Short mmCIF file of C-alpha atoms and ligand atoms in Angstrom, two decimals:
data_model
loop_
_atom_site.label_atom_id
_atom_site.label_comp_id
_atom_site.label_asym_id
_atom_site.label_seq_id
_atom_site.Cartn_x
_atom_site.Cartn_y
_atom_site.Cartn_z
CA UNK A 1 1.69 -13.52 46.39
CA UNK A 2 1.51 -14.40 42.56
CA UNK A 3 4.83 -16.26 42.30
CA UNK A 4 3.04 -19.15 40.73
CA UNK A 5 2.75 -17.06 37.55
CA UNK A 6 6.52 -17.05 37.20
CA UNK A 7 7.40 -18.99 34.06
CA UNK A 8 3.78 -19.60 33.02
CA UNK A 9 2.40 -19.14 29.42
CA UNK A 10 -0.31 -16.97 28.97
CA UNK A 11 -2.40 -16.27 25.73
CA UNK A 12 -4.24 -13.01 25.45
CA UNK A 13 -6.77 -12.43 22.57
CA UNK A 14 -7.26 -8.81 21.38
CA UNK A 15 -3.80 -8.39 22.69
CA UNK A 16 -2.57 -6.11 20.07
CA UNK A 17 -3.70 -2.87 22.01
CA UNK A 18 -6.20 -1.51 24.39
CA UNK A 19 -7.20 -3.48 27.50
CA UNK A 20 -5.87 -6.78 26.19
CA UNK A 21 -2.42 -5.36 25.84
CA UNK A 22 -2.46 -3.83 29.32
CA UNK A 23 -3.43 -7.16 30.83
CA UNK A 24 -0.86 -8.86 28.91
CA UNK A 25 1.63 -6.30 30.27
CA UNK A 26 0.47 -7.14 33.71
CA UNK A 27 0.99 -10.86 33.24
CA UNK A 28 4.53 -10.20 31.72
CA UNK A 29 5.30 -8.18 34.80
CA UNK A 30 4.55 -11.49 36.87
CA UNK A 31 7.20 -13.25 34.46
CA UNK A 32 4.64 -14.96 32.30
CA UNK A 33 5.60 -15.63 28.72
CA UNK A 34 2.84 -14.20 26.56
CA UNK A 35 1.38 -14.83 23.30
CA UNK A 36 -0.78 -12.04 21.78
CA UNK A 37 -3.45 -13.16 19.30
CA UNK A 38 -5.21 -10.44 17.33
CA UNK A 39 -6.62 -9.57 13.76
CA UNK A 40 -4.90 -6.25 14.01
CA UNK A 41 -1.63 -5.76 12.06
CA UNK A 42 0.01 -4.30 15.12
CA UNK A 43 0.16 -7.67 16.90
CA UNK A 44 3.66 -8.61 16.01
CA UNK A 45 5.15 -5.10 17.11
CA UNK A 46 3.01 -5.14 20.14
CA UNK A 47 4.39 -8.68 21.21
CA UNK A 48 8.08 -7.77 20.50
CA UNK A 49 7.73 -4.40 22.38
CA UNK A 50 6.16 -6.22 25.25
CA UNK A 51 8.94 -8.74 25.24
CA UNK A 52 11.76 -6.14 25.15
CA UNK A 53 10.01 -4.06 27.92
CA UNK A 54 9.51 -7.00 30.36
CA UNK A 55 12.32 -9.24 29.43
CA UNK A 56 10.01 -12.25 28.86
CA UNK A 57 9.36 -14.49 25.79
CA UNK A 58 6.50 -13.15 23.67
CA UNK A 59 4.83 -14.09 20.42
CA UNK A 60 2.33 -12.02 18.32
CA UNK A 61 0.00 -14.31 16.09
CA UNK A 62 -2.34 -12.87 13.53
CA UNK A 63 -5.46 -14.74 14.55
CA UNK A 64 -9.11 -14.56 14.46
CA UNK A 65 -11.12 -15.78 17.33
CA UNK A 66 -14.00 -16.56 14.97
CA UNK A 67 -11.99 -18.97 12.88
CA UNK A 68 -12.66 -22.14 14.46
CA UNK A 69 -10.66 -24.18 11.74
CA UNK A 70 -7.57 -22.12 12.73
CA UNK A 71 -7.49 -21.88 16.31
CA UNK A 72 -6.42 -25.53 17.34
CA UNK A 73 -3.26 -24.82 15.13
CA UNK A 74 -2.81 -21.55 16.72
CA UNK A 75 -2.60 -22.96 20.10
CA UNK A 76 -0.31 -25.65 18.77
CA UNK A 77 2.00 -23.08 17.60
CA UNK A 78 1.92 -21.30 20.95
CA UNK A 79 2.64 -24.45 22.79
CA UNK A 80 5.47 -25.31 20.41
CA UNK A 81 7.18 -21.93 20.61
CA UNK A 82 6.45 -20.87 24.19
CA UNK A 83 5.16 -23.98 25.95
CA UNK A 84 1.89 -25.36 27.23
CA UNK A 85 -0.31 -22.45 28.01
CA UNK A 86 -2.04 -22.23 31.50
CA UNK A 87 -3.49 -18.65 31.33
CA UNK A 88 -5.90 -17.39 28.88
CA UNK A 89 -7.50 -13.84 28.59
CA UNK A 90 -10.13 -13.36 26.18
CA UNK A 91 -10.21 -9.64 25.46
CA UNK A 92 -10.80 -9.70 21.71
CA UNK A 93 -14.24 -7.74 21.26
CA UNK A 94 -16.12 -5.14 19.27
CA UNK A 95 -18.84 -2.68 19.83
CA UNK A 96 -21.40 -1.74 17.35
CA UNK A 97 -23.82 1.20 17.90
CA UNK A 98 -27.12 1.29 16.24
CA UNK A 99 -30.88 1.93 16.99
CA UNK A 100 -32.11 -1.69 17.45
CA UNK A 101 -34.87 -1.46 14.90
CA UNK A 102 -32.30 -0.39 12.23
CA UNK A 103 -29.40 -2.61 12.91
CA UNK A 104 -28.51 -4.84 9.92
CA UNK A 105 -28.55 -8.52 10.68
CA UNK A 106 -24.89 -8.79 9.68
CA UNK A 107 -23.90 -6.27 12.18
CA UNK A 108 -25.68 -7.87 14.89
CA UNK A 109 -24.08 -11.29 13.81
CA UNK A 110 -20.60 -9.90 13.78
CA UNK A 111 -20.79 -8.58 17.24
CA UNK A 112 -22.31 -12.07 18.66
CA UNK A 113 -19.72 -13.77 16.59
CA UNK A 114 -16.59 -12.06 17.88
CA UNK A 115 -17.62 -11.33 21.47
CA UNK A 116 -19.50 -14.40 22.29
CA UNK A 117 -18.78 -17.21 19.84
CA UNK A 118 -15.23 -15.98 19.52
CA UNK A 119 -14.83 -16.31 23.40
CA UNK A 120 -16.36 -19.77 23.48
CA UNK A 121 -13.96 -21.04 20.41
CA UNK A 122 -10.93 -19.59 22.14
CA UNK A 123 -11.94 -21.25 25.45
CA UNK A 124 -12.48 -24.55 23.63
CA UNK A 125 -9.21 -24.56 21.72
CA UNK A 126 -7.43 -23.62 25.03
CA UNK A 127 -9.15 -26.43 26.89
CA UNK A 128 -8.41 -28.73 24.20
CA UNK A 129 -4.71 -28.18 24.42
CA UNK A 130 -4.61 -28.08 28.13
CA UNK A 131 -6.60 -31.21 28.88
CA UNK A 132 -4.86 -33.29 26.18
CA UNK A 133 -1.59 -32.43 27.95
CA UNK A 134 -2.99 -33.18 31.46
CA UNK A 135 -2.23 -29.55 32.32
CA UNK A 136 -4.18 -27.09 34.28
CA UNK A 137 -5.34 -23.50 33.69
CA UNK A 138 -7.17 -20.18 34.46
CA UNK A 139 -9.41 -18.43 32.00
CA UNK A 140 -10.37 -14.84 32.39
CA UNK A 141 -13.06 -13.55 29.93
CA UNK A 142 -13.59 -9.99 29.32
CA UNK A 143 -17.16 -9.34 29.93
CA UNK A 144 -18.60 -5.94 30.81
CA UNK A 145 -21.02 -4.19 33.03
CA UNK A 146 -23.08 -4.08 29.72
CA UNK A 147 -23.89 -7.74 30.67
CA UNK A 148 -26.37 -6.53 33.16
CA UNK A 149 -26.93 -2.70 32.76
CA UNK A 150 -28.09 -1.13 29.74
CA UNK A 151 -25.64 1.66 28.78
CA UNK A 152 -26.79 5.29 27.49
CA UNK A 153 -27.12 7.32 25.64
CA UNK A 154 -25.61 4.78 22.96
CA UNK A 155 -27.71 2.19 21.46
CA UNK A 156 -25.90 -1.21 21.71
CA UNK A 157 -28.38 -4.16 22.16
CA UNK A 158 -26.02 -6.57 20.33
CA UNK A 159 -23.15 -5.72 22.50
CA UNK A 160 -25.16 -5.93 25.60
CA UNK A 161 -26.57 -9.23 24.87
CA UNK A 162 -23.07 -10.59 23.71
CA UNK A 163 -21.54 -9.73 27.06
CA UNK A 164 -24.63 -11.27 29.02
CA UNK A 165 -23.82 -14.28 26.95
CA UNK A 166 -20.13 -14.16 28.23
CA UNK A 167 -21.15 -14.13 31.63
CA UNK A 168 -23.48 -17.17 31.37
CA UNK A 169 -20.89 -18.81 29.17
CA UNK A 170 -18.22 -18.25 31.97
CA UNK A 171 -20.41 -19.98 34.66
CA UNK A 172 -21.26 -22.92 32.39
CA UNK A 173 -17.61 -23.62 31.46
CA UNK A 174 -16.45 -23.13 35.14
CA UNK A 175 -18.84 -25.71 36.24
CA UNK A 176 -17.86 -27.95 33.53
CA UNK A 177 -14.15 -27.73 33.66
CA UNK A 178 -13.26 -26.89 37.17
CA UNK A 179 -12.96 -30.44 38.52
CA UNK A 180 -10.53 -31.09 35.44
CA UNK A 181 -8.28 -28.40 36.34
CA UNK A 182 -9.29 -25.33 34.40
CA UNK A 183 -11.04 -22.39 36.40
CA UNK A 184 -12.97 -19.93 34.35
CA UNK A 185 -13.82 -16.50 35.59
CA UNK A 186 -14.50 -13.03 33.88
CA UNK A 187 -13.87 -9.21 34.65
CA UNK A 188 -16.66 -6.90 33.97
CA UNK A 189 -15.23 -3.43 33.28
CA UNK A 190 -17.22 -0.29 33.32
CA UNK A 191 -16.25 2.53 31.10
CA UNK A 192 -12.41 2.35 30.43
CA UNK A 193 -10.04 4.69 28.55
CA UNK A 194 -8.83 2.27 25.84
CA UNK A 195 -7.74 3.64 22.49
CA UNK A 196 -11.21 2.80 21.19
CA UNK A 197 -12.98 4.91 23.88
CA UNK A 198 -10.42 7.57 24.06
CA UNK A 199 -10.99 8.20 20.09
CA UNK A 200 -14.69 8.16 20.61
CA UNK A 201 -14.66 10.74 23.65
CA UNK A 202 -12.33 12.95 21.71
CA UNK A 203 -14.90 13.09 19.16
CA UNK A 204 -17.87 13.25 21.43
CA UNK A 205 -16.81 15.18 24.65
CA UNK A 206 -20.33 15.41 25.78
CA UNK A 207 -21.14 11.80 25.88
CA UNK A 208 -17.76 11.13 27.49
CA UNK A 209 -18.49 13.71 30.21
CA UNK A 210 -22.01 12.22 30.71
CA UNK A 211 -20.54 8.78 31.24
CA UNK A 212 -17.99 10.24 33.76
CA UNK A 213 -20.52 12.09 35.60
CA UNK A 214 -22.30 8.97 36.52
CA UNK A 215 -19.32 7.20 38.01
CA UNK A 216 -19.20 7.46 41.88
CA UNK A 217 -15.43 7.45 41.61
CA UNK A 218 -15.48 10.58 39.56
CA UNK A 219 -13.40 9.40 36.73
CA UNK A 220 -13.33 6.83 34.09
CA UNK A 221 -11.37 3.63 34.36
CA UNK A 222 -7.62 3.80 33.36
CA UNK A 223 -6.37 0.42 31.58
CA UNK A 224 -4.00 -0.04 34.49
CA UNK A 225 -6.85 -0.37 36.84
CA UNK A 226 -7.42 -3.70 35.53
CA UNK A 227 -3.99 -5.15 36.28
CA UNK A 228 -4.26 -6.29 39.71
CA UNK A 229 -7.69 -8.06 39.06
CA UNK A 230 -6.45 -9.80 35.82
CA UNK A 231 -3.26 -11.00 37.78
CA UNK A 232 -5.47 -12.35 40.74
CA UNK A 233 -7.77 -14.23 38.67
CA UNK A 234 -4.99 -15.71 36.66
CA UNK A 235 -3.20 -16.90 39.48
CA UNK A 236 -3.54 -19.50 42.10
CA UNK A 237 -4.33 -16.61 44.69
CA UNK A 238 -7.96 -17.05 43.33
CA UNK A 239 -7.92 -20.82 43.34
CA UNK A 240 -11.39 -20.95 45.00
CA UNK A 241 -13.01 -18.17 42.71
CA UNK A 242 -15.06 -20.07 40.28
CA UNK A 243 -17.40 -18.85 37.51
CA UNK A 244 -17.39 -15.23 38.79
CA UNK A 245 -17.62 -12.02 36.76
CA UNK A 246 -15.93 -9.47 38.84
CA UNK A 247 -17.24 -5.97 38.20
CA UNK A 248 -14.74 -3.17 37.99
CA UNK A 249 -16.43 0.04 37.26
CA UNK A 250 -15.65 2.61 39.94
CA UNK A 251 -19.04 2.25 41.35
CA UNK A 252 -21.13 3.03 37.98
CA UNK A 253 -23.57 0.05 38.50
CA UNK A 254 -24.24 0.79 42.22
CA UNK A 255 -26.19 4.04 41.74
N1 NAD B 301 -13.04 0.07 26.82
C1 NAD B 301 -14.07 -0.15 27.63
O1 NAD B 301 -14.65 0.78 28.14
C2 NAD B 301 -14.55 -1.54 27.86
C3 NAD B 301 -15.53 -1.81 28.90
C4 NAD B 301 -16.02 -3.06 29.16
C5 NAD B 301 -15.52 -4.05 28.43
N2 NAD B 301 -14.60 -3.95 27.35
C6 NAD B 301 -14.04 -5.04 26.62
O2 NAD B 301 -12.58 -5.18 26.58
C7 NAD B 301 -12.10 -5.75 25.54
C8 NAD B 301 -11.09 -4.88 25.02
O3 NAD B 301 -11.74 -3.71 24.52
P1 NAD B 301 -10.81 -2.34 24.26
O4 NAD B 301 -11.42 -1.25 24.85
O5 NAD B 301 -9.42 -2.59 24.73
O6 NAD B 301 -10.99 -2.42 22.65
P2 NAD B 301 -9.97 -2.23 21.50
O7 NAD B 301 -10.73 -2.16 20.26
O8 NAD B 301 -8.76 -1.18 21.92
O9 NAD B 301 -9.23 -3.73 21.53
C9 NAD B 301 -9.83 -4.86 20.94
C10 NAD B 301 -8.94 -5.63 20.15
O10 NAD B 301 -9.58 -6.81 19.88
C11 NAD B 301 -9.05 -7.15 18.56
N3 NAD B 301 -10.05 -7.87 17.80
C12 NAD B 301 -11.38 -7.61 17.23
N4 NAD B 301 -11.87 -8.60 16.61
C13 NAD B 301 -11.17 -9.67 16.70
C14 NAD B 301 -11.16 -10.99 16.23
N5 NAD B 301 -12.19 -11.38 15.46
N6 NAD B 301 -10.03 -12.00 16.67
C15 NAD B 301 -9.08 -11.38 17.35
N7 NAD B 301 -8.84 -9.96 17.67
C16 NAD B 301 -9.88 -9.37 17.47
C17 NAD B 301 -8.97 -5.74 17.88
O11 NAD B 301 -7.97 -5.85 16.89
C18 NAD B 301 -8.35 -5.08 19.01
O12 NAD B 301 -6.90 -5.07 19.17
C19 NAD B 301 -13.47 -6.07 24.58
O13 NAD B 301 -13.83 -7.24 24.81
C20 NAD B 301 -14.43 -4.95 25.06
O14 NAD B 301 -15.64 -5.29 24.85
C21 NAD B 301 -14.18 -2.65 27.18
#
């Protein structure tokens, strides 16, 4: 079903750990070569382990998605070392919790800069690389159910706004690029047990239980729950899916 992914080159931002690494692993299982881009020091080790586990070529690059001056060179390096990329997963992201009236402007800007502007800049660098080579591609942005619901009890206006921006960016780029061979879609996870959320729940079990209790499926998402969706959206199996943000939340947003 997803044979077209065999031998493709995928770039995954925020790929050093968490949901990004899980989605990178799913693409590697489909025989993609994978470049992980991350500001985290573990990115090289994550790429090496992934390559060893799946027997595909991998590359771990220390890269900041907000650094527009560096991103073209990063994609140049991916192309030189692995080949022309045709899949991009934008998973780099941060959350910041603060009462809105107390949130320092710098914290607001950081969230918007990484989650929204960083997603745009990485899509832009990918598209420049692919279009210049007359290639084709599929982009999967990582949005969130927070794009259209307000999570409780935590206060996270900047995060919610950034993800709403990611959804509209996804639709805008999808319309702009689809005729030129680049499809753009997004996944919108509900609460998932990544490293980040696991640490938080361990420290705040009551909040974690509150989240779980609101999920009709009766549990929080496991990173592996995302694998099928990202593979589908990356591959030609979804060739007529354009500009969608696919919710994957165990039913949280239905009730
Ligand atoms: N975990 C959840 O419940 C959940 C739910 C919905 C959406 N998401 C989204 O999924 C994505 C991954 O989240 P996660 O839970 O795996 O978090 P995580 O913190 O485990 O992983 C995020 C990764 O992004 C990297 N990163 C941060 N800033 C960066 C930058 N400027 N440039 C490059 N890399 C950067 C981090 O170093 C980290 O490796 C995020 O976009 C997040 O908003 C997560």
